[in-house]
Structure formats: C-alpha cells, structure tokens
Short mmCIF file of C-alpha atoms in Angstrom, two decimals:
data_model
loop_
_atom_site.label_atom_id
_atom_site.label_comp_id
_atom_site.label_asym_id
_atom_site.label_seq_id
_atom_site.Cartn_x
_atom_site.Cartn_y
_atom_site.Cartn_z
CA UNK A 277 238.60 162.91 284.96
CA UNK A 278 235.76 163.62 282.91
CA UNK A 279 235.55 161.02 280.11
CA UNK A 280 236.47 162.82 276.56
CA UNK A 281 236.76 161.78 273.03
CA UNK A 282 239.70 162.09 271.07
CA UNK A 283 240.83 160.94 267.42
CA UNK A 284 244.09 159.03 266.55
CA UNK A 285 245.36 158.38 263.21
CA UNK A 286 246.05 155.07 261.57
CA UNK A 287 249.64 156.40 261.98
CA UNK A 288 249.57 156.65 265.33
CA UNK A 289 248.13 153.49 265.95
CA UNK A 290 250.55 151.66 263.69
CA UNK A 291 253.55 153.56 265.61
CA UNK A 292 251.52 151.81 269.08
CA UNK A 293 251.37 148.50 267.64
CA UNK A 294 254.96 148.01 266.21
CA UNK A 295 256.39 146.94 269.46
CA UNK A 296 253.55 144.00 269.24
CA UNK A 297 253.91 143.21 265.74
CA UNK A 298 257.75 142.71 266.09
CA UNK A 299 256.96 140.04 268.76
CA UNK A 300 254.68 138.18 266.75
CA UNK A 301 257.24 137.90 263.90
CA UNK A 302 260.01 136.90 266.37
CA UNK A 303 258.09 134.13 267.60
CA UNK A 304 256.74 133.24 264.10
CA UNK A 305 260.47 132.89 263.52
CA UNK A 306 262.00 131.52 266.71
CA UNK A 307 258.71 128.30 266.77
CA UNK A 308 259.69 127.98 262.46
CA UNK A 309 264.00 127.41 263.85
CA UNK A 310 262.45 125.29 266.29
CA UNK A 311 260.15 122.65 264.58
CA UNK A 312 261.04 119.46 262.74
CA UNK A 313 262.13 119.76 259.26
CA UNK A 314 259.25 117.40 258.28
CA UNK A 315 256.68 119.87 259.45
CA UNK A 316 258.83 122.90 258.21
CA UNK A 317 258.13 121.63 255.04
CA UNK A 318 254.38 121.18 255.11
CA UNK A 319 254.47 125.11 256.89
CA UNK A 320 256.59 125.96 253.77
CA UNK A 321 253.86 124.20 251.15
CA UNK A 322 250.97 124.74 253.21
CA UNK A 323 251.19 128.50 255.12
CA UNK A 324 250.49 129.25 258.30
CA UNK A 325 247.06 130.38 260.01
CA UNK A 326 246.41 133.72 262.17
CA UNK A 327 243.72 132.95 264.97
CA UNK A 328 243.44 135.33 268.19
CA UNK A 329 243.21 139.04 268.33
CA UNK A 330 246.05 139.43 266.57
CA UNK A 331 244.59 138.19 263.61
CA UNK A 332 242.79 141.09 263.12
CA UNK A 333 245.27 143.51 262.84
CA UNK A 334 244.99 145.00 259.37
CA UNK A 335 247.81 143.49 256.86
CA UNK A 336 249.60 141.28 259.40
CA UNK A 337 249.48 138.79 256.92
CA UNK A 338 250.96 140.76 254.06
CA UNK A 339 253.20 141.68 256.63
CA UNK A 340 254.49 138.10 257.14
CA UNK A 341 254.07 137.05 253.71
CA UNK A 342 256.48 139.96 253.15
CA UNK A 343 259.31 139.18 256.15
CA UNK A 344 258.94 135.35 256.28
CA UNK A 345 257.75 134.46 252.31
CA UNK A 346 255.04 132.42 254.10
CA UNK A 347 251.50 132.17 252.95
CA UNK A 348 249.42 133.29 255.43
CA UNK A 349 245.64 132.85 256.06
CA UNK A 350 243.10 134.30 258.63
CA UNK A 351 241.12 131.60 260.32
CA UNK A 352 237.26 132.04 260.29
CA UNK A 353 236.46 133.29 264.03
CA UNK A 354 239.86 133.87 265.00
CA UNK A 355 238.75 134.77 268.59
CA UNK A 356 236.87 131.47 269.23
CA UNK A 357 239.68 129.63 267.63
CA UNK A 358 242.29 130.12 270.30
CA UNK A 359 239.94 128.99 273.08
CA UNK A 360 238.99 125.98 271.43
CA UNK A 361 242.36 124.89 270.53
CA UNK A 362 243.29 125.93 274.45
CA UNK A 363 240.84 123.60 275.14
CA UNK A 364 241.26 120.62 272.74
CA UNK A 365 245.62 121.34 273.69
CA UNK A 366 244.81 121.11 277.48
CA UNK A 367 242.47 117.66 276.95
CA UNK A 368 245.97 116.39 275.09
CA UNK A 369 248.15 118.06 277.11
CA UNK A 370 250.51 114.94 276.83
CA UNK A 371 250.91 114.58 272.93
CA UNK A 372 251.00 118.16 272.81
CA UNK A 373 253.97 119.05 275.37
CA UNK A 374 256.95 119.10 273.25
CA UNK A 375 255.51 121.65 271.06
CA UNK A 376 254.30 123.92 273.22
CA UNK A 377 256.41 127.04 273.66
CA UNK A 378 256.29 129.49 276.36
CA UNK A 379 256.23 133.60 275.55
#
C-alpha cells in the first residue's frame, strides 16, 4: 500500500514495550539468582551497567532500580558496547563459557 504517517502516543509505545521490558527484568533476576555470592556482592555494591538498544529505553534504569533495588548506569555508547563485548567474549570464550546464559 501507500505509505502514510500515523501518530502514536507514549502510552501506546509503553503498552507495546510492556512484554519485552518484563523479559528484561526477568532475565536480570535470573542472572542474579545464578551469580556466585562473591560476584553478587560486587553487583550490590557497584550496581549494573545497561548496554545495547534496551539501554536507550527511557526510564528503564529507574524501573530496574525500583524493581531490583540495584543502582543502574547506562553505558557510554550503549549500542557499540554490545558488539565490542561480544567480540572480546568470543576471543576468550573458554574464560567466559561458565558465565554465559542463553535466553
């Protein structure tokens, strides 16, 4: 069909993102539950850093803080962090294989 412009409200965007945001929260919780106690203590002390496209979702950091009680920082250049980190993890896959999770 012919392209057209539509206007959607922030409420509609929020509703559309509800399920993916819930999945993000569930995944954070799962990873924290499976994290060894010595690393969990560091996470509680230092917080977590959001990277990737999800880090750009408005107020996601505040929601994670509210739901998990963890300090949250958004990485500088969050989109590039994922690519660079994945490359480093693949270079050192033997070191990281025990902490990788499949979602």
